[in-house]
Short mmCIF file of C-alpha atoms in Angstrom, two decimals:
data_model
loop_
_atom_site.label_atom_id
_atom_site.label_comp_id
_atom_site.label_asym_id
_atom_site.label_seq_id
_atom_site.Cartn_x
_atom_site.Cartn_y
_atom_site.Cartn_z
CA MET A 1 -6.92 57.54 -17.46
CA ALA A 2 -3.98 59.21 -19.04
CA GLU A 3 -5.98 61.89 -20.76
CA MET A 4 -7.13 63.34 -17.47
CA LEU A 5 -3.54 64.09 -16.60
CA MET A 6 -2.67 65.39 -20.02
CA LEU A 7 -5.19 68.19 -20.01
CA SER A 8 -3.65 71.46 -18.92
CA SER A 9 -5.74 73.65 -16.65
CA SER A 10 -6.25 76.32 -19.31
CA ASP A 11 -7.52 73.63 -21.68
CA SER A 12 -9.96 72.28 -19.15
CA ILE A 13 -11.29 75.77 -18.45
CA GLU A 14 -11.87 76.32 -22.16
CA LEU A 15 -13.53 72.94 -22.39
CA ASN A 16 -15.91 73.86 -19.58
CA LYS A 17 -16.78 77.07 -21.38
CA PHE A 18 -17.64 75.14 -24.55
CA GLU A 19 -19.67 72.64 -22.62
CA ASN A 20 -21.69 75.26 -20.76
CA LYS A 21 -22.36 77.21 -23.93
CA ILE A 22 -23.68 74.13 -25.69
CA ARG A 23 -25.89 73.09 -22.81
CA GLU A 24 -27.26 76.59 -22.32
CA SER A 25 -28.05 77.47 -25.93
CA ARG A 26 -31.73 76.90 -26.57
CA SER A 27 -31.60 76.07 -30.24
CA PHE A 28 -29.04 73.83 -31.88
CA ASN A 29 -26.02 75.95 -32.76
CA TRP A 30 -24.15 73.88 -35.32
CA VAL A 31 -21.18 76.24 -35.59
CA LEU A 32 -20.62 76.01 -31.84
CA VAL A 33 -20.87 72.23 -31.88
CA ARG A 34 -18.43 72.03 -34.78
CA ASP A 35 -15.94 74.24 -32.95
CA THR A 36 -16.32 72.20 -29.78
CA LEU A 37 -15.65 68.98 -31.64
CA ARG A 38 -12.63 70.58 -33.26
CA PHE A 39 -11.32 71.62 -29.86
CA LEU A 40 -11.89 68.15 -28.46
CA ARG A 41 -10.01 66.55 -31.35
CA LYS A 42 -7.09 68.86 -30.76
CA SER A 43 -6.95 68.63 -26.96
CA LYS A 44 -7.69 64.87 -26.99
CA ALA A 45 -10.06 65.27 -24.06
CA ARG A 46 -12.64 62.58 -23.66
CA LYS A 47 -16.24 63.75 -23.49
CA SER A 48 -18.12 60.83 -24.97
CA ASN A 49 -21.54 61.88 -23.74
CA LEU A 50 -21.28 65.38 -25.11
CA VAL A 51 -19.82 64.29 -28.44
CA SER A 52 -22.27 61.48 -29.04
CA LYS A 53 -25.33 63.54 -28.15
CA TYR A 54 -24.62 66.75 -30.03
CA GLY A 55 -22.25 65.32 -32.61
CA LEU A 56 -24.81 62.83 -33.83
CA LYS A 57 -27.29 65.60 -34.43
CA LEU A 58 -24.65 67.61 -36.25
CA VAL A 59 -23.79 64.67 -38.48
CA ASN A 60 -27.41 63.76 -39.15
CA GLU A 61 -28.80 67.19 -39.93
CA TYR A 62 -26.00 69.57 -40.78
CA ILE A 63 -23.53 67.40 -42.66
CA SER A 64 -24.06 69.37 -45.88
CA LYS A 65 -22.87 72.58 -44.22
CA LEU A 66 -19.60 71.08 -43.08
CA ASP A 67 -16.36 71.19 -44.95
CA ALA A 68 -16.12 67.90 -46.85
CA GLN A 69 -12.70 66.94 -45.48
CA GLU A 70 -13.64 67.78 -41.92
CA SER A 71 -17.01 66.09 -42.03
CA TYR A 72 -15.40 62.64 -42.26
CA ASP A 73 -13.13 63.41 -39.33
CA ILE A 74 -16.21 64.40 -37.37
CA ILE A 75 -18.06 61.24 -38.36
CA GLU A 76 -15.13 59.17 -37.11
CA GLN A 77 -14.99 61.12 -33.87
CA VAL A 78 -18.72 60.78 -33.23
CA LEU A 79 -18.62 57.10 -34.11
CA VAL A 80 -16.00 56.36 -31.47
CA SER A 81 -17.96 58.32 -28.86
CA LEU A 82 -21.14 56.44 -29.76
CA LEU A 83 -19.31 53.18 -29.21
CA GLU A 84 -18.13 54.38 -25.83
CA CYS A 85 -21.71 55.22 -24.89
CA GLY A 86 -22.96 51.85 -26.13
CA ASP A 87 -25.10 53.18 -28.99
CA ASP A 88 -24.19 50.47 -31.51
CA GLU A 89 -27.09 51.11 -33.83
CA ASN A 90 -26.16 54.67 -34.72
CA ALA A 91 -22.47 53.77 -34.72
CA ASN A 92 -23.14 51.15 -37.37
CA LYS A 93 -25.01 53.69 -39.50
CA LEU A 94 -22.08 56.07 -39.42
CA PHE A 95 -19.68 53.23 -40.08
CA ASN A 96 -21.55 52.36 -43.27
CA ILE A 97 -21.15 55.95 -44.49
CA LEU A 98 -17.41 55.76 -43.99
CA LYS A 99 -17.14 52.29 -45.46
CA SER A 100 -18.95 53.24 -48.64
CA LYS A 101 -16.80 56.33 -48.99
CA PHE A 102 -13.35 54.91 -48.31
CA GLY A 103 -13.82 51.22 -48.94
CA ARG A 104 -12.98 48.17 -46.91
CA GLU A 105 -9.24 48.39 -47.52
CA SER A 106 -8.74 51.68 -45.73
CA VAL A 107 -6.79 51.22 -42.51
CA ARG A 108 -8.90 53.71 -40.64
CA VAL A 109 -12.10 51.96 -41.67
CA GLN A 110 -10.65 48.60 -40.66
CA ARG A 111 -9.68 49.99 -37.31
CA LEU A 112 -13.20 51.31 -36.74
CA GLN A 113 -14.57 47.91 -37.70
CA ALA A 114 -12.35 46.39 -35.02
CA MET A 115 -13.57 48.92 -32.47
CA ILE A 116 -17.15 47.94 -33.24
CA HIS A 117 -16.16 44.33 -32.63
CA GLU A 118 -14.65 45.41 -29.32
CA SER A 119 -17.83 47.08 -28.19
CA ASN A 120 -19.72 43.86 -28.97
CA PHE A 121 -17.14 41.94 -26.91
CA GLN A 122 -15.88 40.08 -29.97
CA LEU A 123 -12.40 40.69 -28.73
CA LYS A 124 -10.76 37.95 -30.76
CA ASP A 125 -12.06 39.32 -34.05
CA ALA A 126 -10.85 42.76 -33.08
CA LEU A 127 -7.40 41.46 -32.17
CA ASP A 128 -7.16 39.66 -35.51
CA ILE A 129 -7.91 42.86 -37.41
CA TYR A 130 -5.33 44.83 -35.43
CA ASN A 131 -2.75 42.12 -36.02
CA SER A 132 -3.37 42.13 -39.75
CA ILE A 133 -3.07 45.93 -39.85
CA LEU A 134 0.19 45.78 -37.94
CA GLU A 135 1.57 43.19 -40.34
CA LYS A 136 1.02 45.57 -43.23
CA TYR A 137 1.82 48.79 -41.39
CA PRO A 138 4.10 48.06 -38.44
CA ALA A 139 4.11 51.74 -37.46
CA ASP A 140 0.39 51.99 -36.80
CA GLN A 141 0.31 53.47 -33.30
CA MET A 142 -3.44 53.30 -32.80
CA SER A 143 -3.62 49.57 -33.44
CA TYR A 144 -0.94 48.93 -30.83
CA LYS A 145 -2.81 51.01 -28.31
CA ARG A 146 -6.13 49.31 -29.01
CA GLN A 147 -4.46 45.96 -28.43
CA VAL A 148 -3.20 47.14 -25.07
CA SER A 149 -6.69 48.23 -24.11
CA ILE A 150 -8.13 44.87 -25.14
CA PHE A 151 -5.68 43.04 -22.91
CA LYS A 152 -6.51 45.44 -20.11
CA CYS A 153 -10.20 44.74 -20.59
CA GLN A 154 -9.55 41.01 -20.36
CA GLY A 155 -7.67 41.61 -17.12
CA ASN A 156 -4.47 40.34 -18.72
CA LEU A 157 -2.27 43.15 -17.45
CA THR A 158 1.01 41.28 -17.87
CA LYS A 159 0.32 40.92 -21.56
CA ALA A 160 -0.72 44.58 -21.75
CA ILE A 161 2.60 45.62 -20.23
CA GLN A 162 4.43 43.38 -22.67
CA VAL A 163 2.75 44.96 -25.71
CA LEU A 164 3.32 48.45 -24.34
CA ASN A 165 6.98 47.68 -23.86
CA THR A 166 7.38 46.60 -27.48
CA TYR A 167 5.49 49.69 -28.54
CA LEU A 168 7.70 51.97 -26.48
CA GLN A 169 10.84 50.49 -27.98
CA ILE A 170 9.66 51.91 -31.29
CA PHE A 171 7.93 55.10 -30.13
CA MET A 172 10.09 56.34 -27.32
CA CYS A 173 8.61 59.82 -27.16
CA ASP A 174 4.99 58.88 -26.59
CA ILE A 175 4.17 60.42 -23.22
CA GLU A 176 0.71 58.92 -23.06
CA ALA A 177 2.08 55.44 -23.48
CA TRP A 178 4.68 55.96 -20.76
CA LEU A 179 1.95 57.25 -18.47
CA GLU A 180 -0.20 54.24 -19.22
CA LEU A 181 2.71 51.92 -18.52
CA SER A 182 3.38 53.68 -15.23
CA SER A 183 -0.23 53.35 -14.20
CA LEU A 184 -0.18 49.64 -15.05
CA HIS A 185 2.89 49.23 -12.85
CA ILE A 186 1.20 51.19 -10.08
CA THR A 187 -1.75 48.80 -10.32
CA PHE A 188 0.70 46.02 -9.58
CA LEU A 189 2.12 48.15 -6.75
CA SER A 190 5.58 48.03 -8.34
CA TYR A 191 6.29 51.66 -7.63
CA SER A 192 9.99 51.64 -8.48
CA THR A 193 9.29 50.51 -12.05
CA ALA A 194 6.52 53.09 -12.32
CA LEU A 195 9.05 55.75 -11.33
CA ILE A 196 11.24 54.89 -14.31
CA CYS A 197 8.27 55.37 -16.64
CA LEU A 198 7.38 58.66 -15.01
CA GLU A 199 10.95 59.84 -15.47
CA GLU A 200 10.49 59.38 -19.20
CA VAL A 201 7.26 61.34 -19.02
CA ILE A 202 8.95 64.22 -17.20
CA LEU A 203 11.81 64.21 -19.71
CA ASN A 204 9.33 64.62 -22.52
CA ALA A 205 7.14 67.20 -20.80
CA PRO A 206 9.39 69.07 -18.40
CA ILE A 207 7.03 71.97 -17.77
CA ASN A 208 3.90 70.08 -16.85
CA TYR A 209 3.52 70.42 -13.09
CA ILE A 210 1.13 67.48 -12.77
CA PHE A 211 3.78 64.91 -13.63
CA TYR A 212 6.06 66.16 -10.87
CA ILE A 213 3.26 65.65 -8.35
CA LYS A 214 2.65 62.20 -9.75
CA TYR A 215 6.34 61.37 -9.43
CA ALA A 216 6.46 62.70 -5.88
CA GLU A 217 3.37 60.73 -4.86
CA THR A 218 4.86 57.55 -6.24
CA LEU A 219 8.12 58.24 -4.41
CA TYR A 220 6.19 58.76 -1.20
CA SER A 221 4.28 55.52 -1.71
CA LEU A 222 7.61 53.74 -1.97
CA GLY A 223 8.55 55.07 1.47
CA GLY A 224 11.91 55.53 3.18
CA ILE A 225 13.81 58.60 4.32
CA ASP A 226 15.57 59.29 1.01
CA ASN A 227 12.36 58.99 -0.94
CA TYR A 228 10.51 61.37 1.38
CA ASN A 229 13.27 63.93 0.92
CA MET A 230 13.16 63.49 -2.85
CA ALA A 231 9.36 63.73 -2.84
CA ILE A 232 9.57 67.12 -1.12
CA GLN A 233 11.90 68.34 -3.86
CA TYR A 234 9.55 67.26 -6.61
CA TYR A 235 6.54 68.74 -4.85
CA THR A 236 8.25 72.08 -4.50
CA HIS A 237 9.35 72.02 -8.11
CA SER A 238 5.76 71.42 -9.13
CA LEU A 239 4.76 74.46 -7.06
CA GLU A 240 7.42 76.47 -8.85
CA LEU A 241 5.83 75.62 -12.19
CA ASN A 242 2.29 76.19 -10.99
CA SER A 243 2.82 79.24 -8.94
CA PRO A 244 0.81 79.93 -5.77
CA THR A 245 1.46 83.67 -6.03
CA GLU A 246 -1.27 83.97 -8.63
CA ILE A 247 -3.97 82.88 -6.20
CA ASP A 248 -5.84 86.19 -6.31
CA VAL A 249 -6.12 86.41 -10.06
CA LEU A 250 -7.27 82.84 -10.58
CA GLY A 251 -10.91 82.45 -11.50
CA HIS A 252 -11.06 78.95 -10.09
CA PRO A 253 -9.77 77.10 -7.02
CA PRO A 254 -6.02 76.53 -7.20
CA THR A 255 -4.73 73.30 -8.66
CA TYR A 256 -1.69 72.77 -6.48
CA LEU A 257 -3.38 71.44 -3.34
CA PRO A 258 -1.95 67.93 -3.78
CA ALA A 259 1.52 69.46 -3.68
CA ILE A 260 0.82 71.31 -0.44
CA TYR A 261 -0.73 68.26 1.19
CA GLY A 262 2.15 66.20 -0.10
CA ILE A 263 4.74 68.49 1.42
CA ILE A 264 3.05 68.36 4.80
CA MET A 265 2.73 64.58 4.68
CA SER A 266 6.34 64.07 3.57
CA ILE A 267 7.80 66.27 6.27
CA PHE A 268 5.53 64.67 8.85
CA SER A 269 6.66 61.20 7.75
CA LEU A 270 10.28 62.33 7.98
CA SER A 271 9.80 63.45 11.56
CA ASP A 272 8.06 60.14 12.22
CA GLU A 273 11.27 58.40 11.20
CA ASN A 274 13.08 60.45 13.86
CA VAL A 275 15.06 62.40 11.31
CA GLN A 276 16.30 65.83 12.24
CA ILE A 277 14.22 68.20 10.10
CA LYS A 278 16.23 70.81 8.28
CA GLU A 279 15.73 74.49 8.91
CA SER A 280 14.53 75.06 5.34
CA GLN A 281 12.04 72.24 5.63
CA LEU A 282 10.63 73.69 8.83
CA LYS A 283 10.04 76.96 7.02
CA LEU A 284 8.43 75.13 4.14
CA MET A 285 6.17 73.28 6.53
CA GLU A 286 5.03 76.48 8.19
CA TRP A 287 4.36 78.10 4.84
CA ALA A 288 2.41 75.07 3.61
CA GLN A 289 0.24 74.98 6.75
CA ASN A 290 -0.59 78.67 6.53
CA HIS A 291 -1.29 78.48 2.84
CA LEU A 292 -3.56 75.49 3.25
CA ILE A 293 -5.68 77.35 5.78
CA LEU A 294 -5.76 80.40 3.54
CA ILE A 295 -7.06 78.43 0.57
CA THR A 296 -9.62 76.51 2.61
CA ASN A 297 -10.87 79.73 4.12
CA LYS A 298 -11.36 81.22 0.73
CA TYR A 299 -12.90 78.36 -1.23
CA SER A 300 -14.58 76.01 1.26
CA PRO A 301 -14.83 77.58 4.73
CA ASP A 302 -17.19 74.83 5.91
CA LYS A 303 -14.35 72.31 5.68
CA LEU A 304 -12.06 74.35 7.90
CA THR A 305 -12.48 72.13 10.97
CA PHE A 306 -11.25 69.07 9.07
CA VAL A 307 -8.30 70.88 7.60
CA LYS A 308 -7.35 72.29 10.99
CA HIS A 309 -7.60 68.84 12.47
CA PHE A 310 -5.38 67.54 9.70
CA ILE A 311 -2.79 70.20 10.41
CA ASP A 312 -2.92 69.50 14.13
CA SER A 313 -2.43 65.79 13.70
CA THR A 314 0.51 66.21 11.35
CA ASP A 315 2.07 69.02 13.30
CA ILE A 316 5.76 68.64 13.96
CA PHE A 317 6.21 71.88 15.86
CA ASN A 318 4.33 71.01 19.03
CA LYS A 319 5.66 67.49 19.15
CA GLU A 320 9.16 68.57 20.03
CA MET B 1 -23.38 38.88 8.76
CA SER B 2 -26.02 41.13 7.27
CA ILE B 3 -25.19 44.27 5.38
CA SER B 4 -27.72 46.96 4.57
CA ILE B 5 -27.10 50.08 2.60
CA THR B 6 -29.18 53.22 2.29
CA THR B 7 -30.31 54.45 -1.11
CA GLU B 8 -28.28 57.59 -0.67
CA ALA B 9 -25.04 55.69 -0.21
CA LEU B 10 -25.84 53.24 -2.99
CA GLY B 11 -26.60 56.10 -5.34
CA LYS B 12 -23.42 57.90 -4.46
CA ILE B 13 -21.29 54.84 -5.10
CA HIS B 14 -22.80 54.17 -8.50
CA LEU B 15 -22.83 57.80 -9.58
CA HIS B 16 -19.17 58.03 -8.68
CA SER B 17 -18.38 55.12 -10.94
CA PHE B 18 -20.65 56.48 -13.69
CA LYS B 19 -18.93 59.82 -13.62
CA TYR B 20 -15.54 58.23 -14.27
CA PRO B 21 -16.40 55.22 -16.42
CA SER B 22 -12.85 54.69 -17.63
CA SER B 23 -11.08 54.78 -14.26
CA SER B 24 -11.07 52.68 -11.15
CA VAL B 25 -12.88 54.53 -8.39
CA ASN B 26 -12.95 53.99 -4.65
CA GLY B 27 -14.11 55.48 -1.38
CA ILE B 28 -14.89 54.92 2.26
CA LEU B 29 -18.21 53.67 3.62
CA ILE B 30 -19.53 55.19 6.81
CA GLY B 31 -22.43 54.17 9.02
CA LYS B 32 -23.02 51.93 12.00
CA ALA B 33 -21.60 48.51 12.68
CA ASP B 34 -21.95 45.94 15.44
CA LYS B 35 -20.92 42.31 15.72
CA ASN B 36 -23.10 40.75 13.05
CA SER B 37 -24.66 43.58 11.11
CA ILE B 38 -23.45 46.58 9.20
CA LEU B 39 -25.53 49.54 8.15
CA VAL B 40 -23.97 51.73 5.48
CA LYS B 41 -25.51 55.17 5.81
CA ASP B 42 -23.28 57.19 3.55
CA CYS B 43 -20.02 57.09 1.70
CA ILE B 44 -17.14 59.40 0.99
CA PRO B 45 -15.81 59.09 -2.56
CA LEU B 46 -12.02 59.31 -2.66
CA PHE B 47 -10.16 58.50 -5.85
CA HIS B 48 -10.91 58.18 -9.51
CA THR B 49 -7.32 58.13 -10.68
CA GLN B 50 -4.58 55.97 -9.26
CA THR B 51 -4.70 55.56 -5.52
CA LEU B 52 -1.38 56.66 -4.09
CA LEU B 53 -0.41 56.84 -0.47
CA PRO B 54 -0.02 60.58 0.36
CA MET B 55 -3.52 61.75 -0.53
CA PHE B 56 -5.03 58.60 0.91
CA GLU B 57 -3.43 59.29 4.28
CA VAL B 58 -4.64 62.89 4.13
CA ALA B 59 -8.14 61.68 3.38
CA MET B 60 -8.14 59.17 6.22
CA ILE B 61 -7.09 61.78 8.76
CA GLN B 62 -9.89 64.09 7.65
CA ILE B 63 -12.51 61.34 7.51
CA GLU B 64 -11.57 60.31 11.04
CA LYS B 65 -12.36 63.80 12.24
CA TYR B 66 -15.59 63.90 10.25
CA CYS B 67 -16.73 60.65 11.81
CA ARG B 68 -15.93 61.83 15.31
CA ASP B 69 -17.81 65.10 14.78
CA ASN B 70 -20.89 63.46 13.30
CA ASN B 71 -20.94 60.46 15.63
CA ILE B 72 -20.70 57.91 12.86
CA ASP B 73 -18.20 55.11 12.15
CA MET B 74 -16.12 53.99 9.26
CA VAL B 75 -17.60 50.66 8.23
CA GLY B 76 -15.80 49.72 5.07
CA PHE B 77 -14.48 50.41 1.64
CA TYR B 78 -15.97 50.37 -1.84
CA HIS B 79 -14.14 50.22 -5.12
CA SER B 80 -14.51 49.31 -8.75
CA ASN B 81 -11.99 48.00 -11.18
CA GLN B 82 -11.00 49.93 -14.25
CA SER B 83 -12.84 47.54 -16.53
CA LEU B 84 -16.16 46.03 -15.67
CA SER B 85 -15.61 42.43 -16.76
CA ILE B 86 -17.50 40.34 -14.31
CA ASP B 87 -14.88 37.77 -13.37
CA LEU B 88 -11.93 40.06 -12.73
CA GLU B 89 -10.20 40.05 -9.39
CA PRO B 90 -10.08 43.23 -7.32
CA GLU B 91 -7.01 45.33 -7.94
CA PRO B 92 -4.08 44.79 -5.55
CA ILE B 93 -4.40 48.26 -4.01
CA SER B 94 -8.04 47.56 -3.09
CA LYS B 95 -7.05 44.33 -1.41
CA LYS B 96 -4.36 46.15 0.50
CA ILE B 97 -6.64 48.92 1.72
CA SER B 98 -9.31 46.38 2.70
CA GLU B 99 -6.69 44.52 4.68
CA ARG B 100 -5.58 47.70 6.44
CA LEU B 101 -9.15 48.60 7.36
CA TYR B 102 -9.82 45.05 8.49
CA ASN B 103 -7.00 45.33 10.99
CA GLU B 104 -8.04 48.77 12.19
CA LEU B 105 -11.82 48.45 12.48
CA ASN B 106 -13.95 46.13 14.61
CA ASN B 107 -16.23 45.13 11.82
CA MET B 108 -16.00 46.17 8.21
CA CYS B 109 -17.06 45.19 4.73
CA SER B 110 -15.39 45.58 1.39
CA LEU B 111 -17.77 46.11 -1.51
CA MET B 112 -16.99 45.95 -5.17
CA VAL B 113 -18.98 47.61 -7.93
CA THR B 114 -20.12 45.26 -10.70
CA LYS B 115 -22.69 45.18 -13.43
CA ILE B 116 -26.26 45.74 -12.36
CA ASP B 117 -28.35 42.82 -13.60
CA ASP B 118 -30.98 40.34 -12.42
CA THR B 119 -28.59 38.28 -10.36
CA CYS B 120 -27.10 41.31 -8.71
CA THR B 121 -29.67 44.07 -8.46
CA SER B 122 -27.64 46.29 -6.17
CA GLY B 123 -24.62 46.24 -8.47
CA LEU B 124 -22.38 45.49 -5.52
CA VAL B 125 -20.64 42.29 -4.44
CA LEU B 126 -19.18 41.59 -1.07
CA LEU B 127 -15.53 40.65 -0.81
CA GLU B 128 -14.66 38.09 1.79
CA ARG B 129 -11.32 37.80 3.46
CA ALA B 130 -9.47 34.64 2.51
CA GLY B 131 -6.21 34.76 4.38
CA SER B 132 -4.03 37.80 4.77
CA ASP B 133 -3.93 40.20 1.84
CA ASN B 134 -6.34 38.07 -0.11
CA TRP B 135 -9.99 38.92 -0.74
CA VAL B 136 -12.37 36.91 -2.89
CA LYS B 137 -15.82 37.71 -4.16
CA ASN B 138 -18.79 36.18 -2.41
CA ARG B 139 -21.63 36.22 -4.89
CA LYS B 140 -24.13 34.73 -2.50
CA ALA B 141 -24.05 37.42 0.13
CA LEU B 142 -27.05 39.67 -0.31
CA ILE B 143 -26.79 43.35 0.12
CA GLN B 144 -30.04 44.99 1.01
#
């Protein structure tokens, strides 16, 4: 779940370009596939279907053309995607290549072995392997994370939170882990704890607008006058980072709609609590309403009636 | 109570969960309901990340308008957990939303996406209300 939030919009545009190119090209373009896989490794986006389908072909037929060092990285990458897609047979084949090359003692090979166990639902075996790796190499981040995901899969979220907490005591700067922890707390509806995690995320990535929206939404979910006011501040800061003035040069629909909706909802909830709305907030509200209509008109005019209805039912101007 | 679901709605629900296999997904069911039967004609997919209040409220306001315009009712809620282990309980937020809808609507159903196999060909199980804020799976209820 975390990786969806991590991807910046420019990254996801580039990813779409790669994907379209691959799907459109009639013959198998191994250079393109190699570059795509490289990009995916770097951006950490998750495209299991794409990787397993085209990556497998690359590994099977073009392995000799690849750089020796890189080819093993690619095999590992494709293997993990194959496991995610449930293709155990091919995954095992690739695993044997890696095992014969690097031997049973290699930590990376052991970890892959554990992941194969996981995909066969032999969770206990997998846990044992991760534990033994961690005994030898207590700083192995991946093994920690795999353990968390096993506990999540078993539905044992309390244990997952516990492991994540120990992990975060060692690796304080891991944004992904903080995000994961926040989402676990949100699952338990303990929003105030989730907020603390999100604060860490924002501290580590202060220019990513998505996290501010996330923070604001969690604040709003918590409710209360102070939190609504704070939520508005975070929403507007997110807009500052992801500026609406560039609307005409964007090649895709704008990505700040949640912020605009959030602002309208927060101000509406404030007026619901019979709070006197500040002058600046009234202006903000008016701007948000107009902007929302503008965007809808441009990108999905058929939805205009719903958006207008939404604006009417959250209107604070006519109520007074 | 009998629940029927059209192929279109069933397909939409499952495709939504297939598109985001690693997240919990949810959405609103729309169709027709009377005292002892529910017909799910369509569904509106909502979230495939965490479900937080602001966007959910926005969605509900817009769906309300959609239903009024198209002369159709909200009849329930569908959701899937993040992981597809068969014996897991529904996530707390799903229970909460089901409870909210239960109080608002005359008749509603809460469906949960599970594995499609011989015992459960539709891949959906019905959740039954067991006291306030508590919903348990009813494996026997058939969904047609």
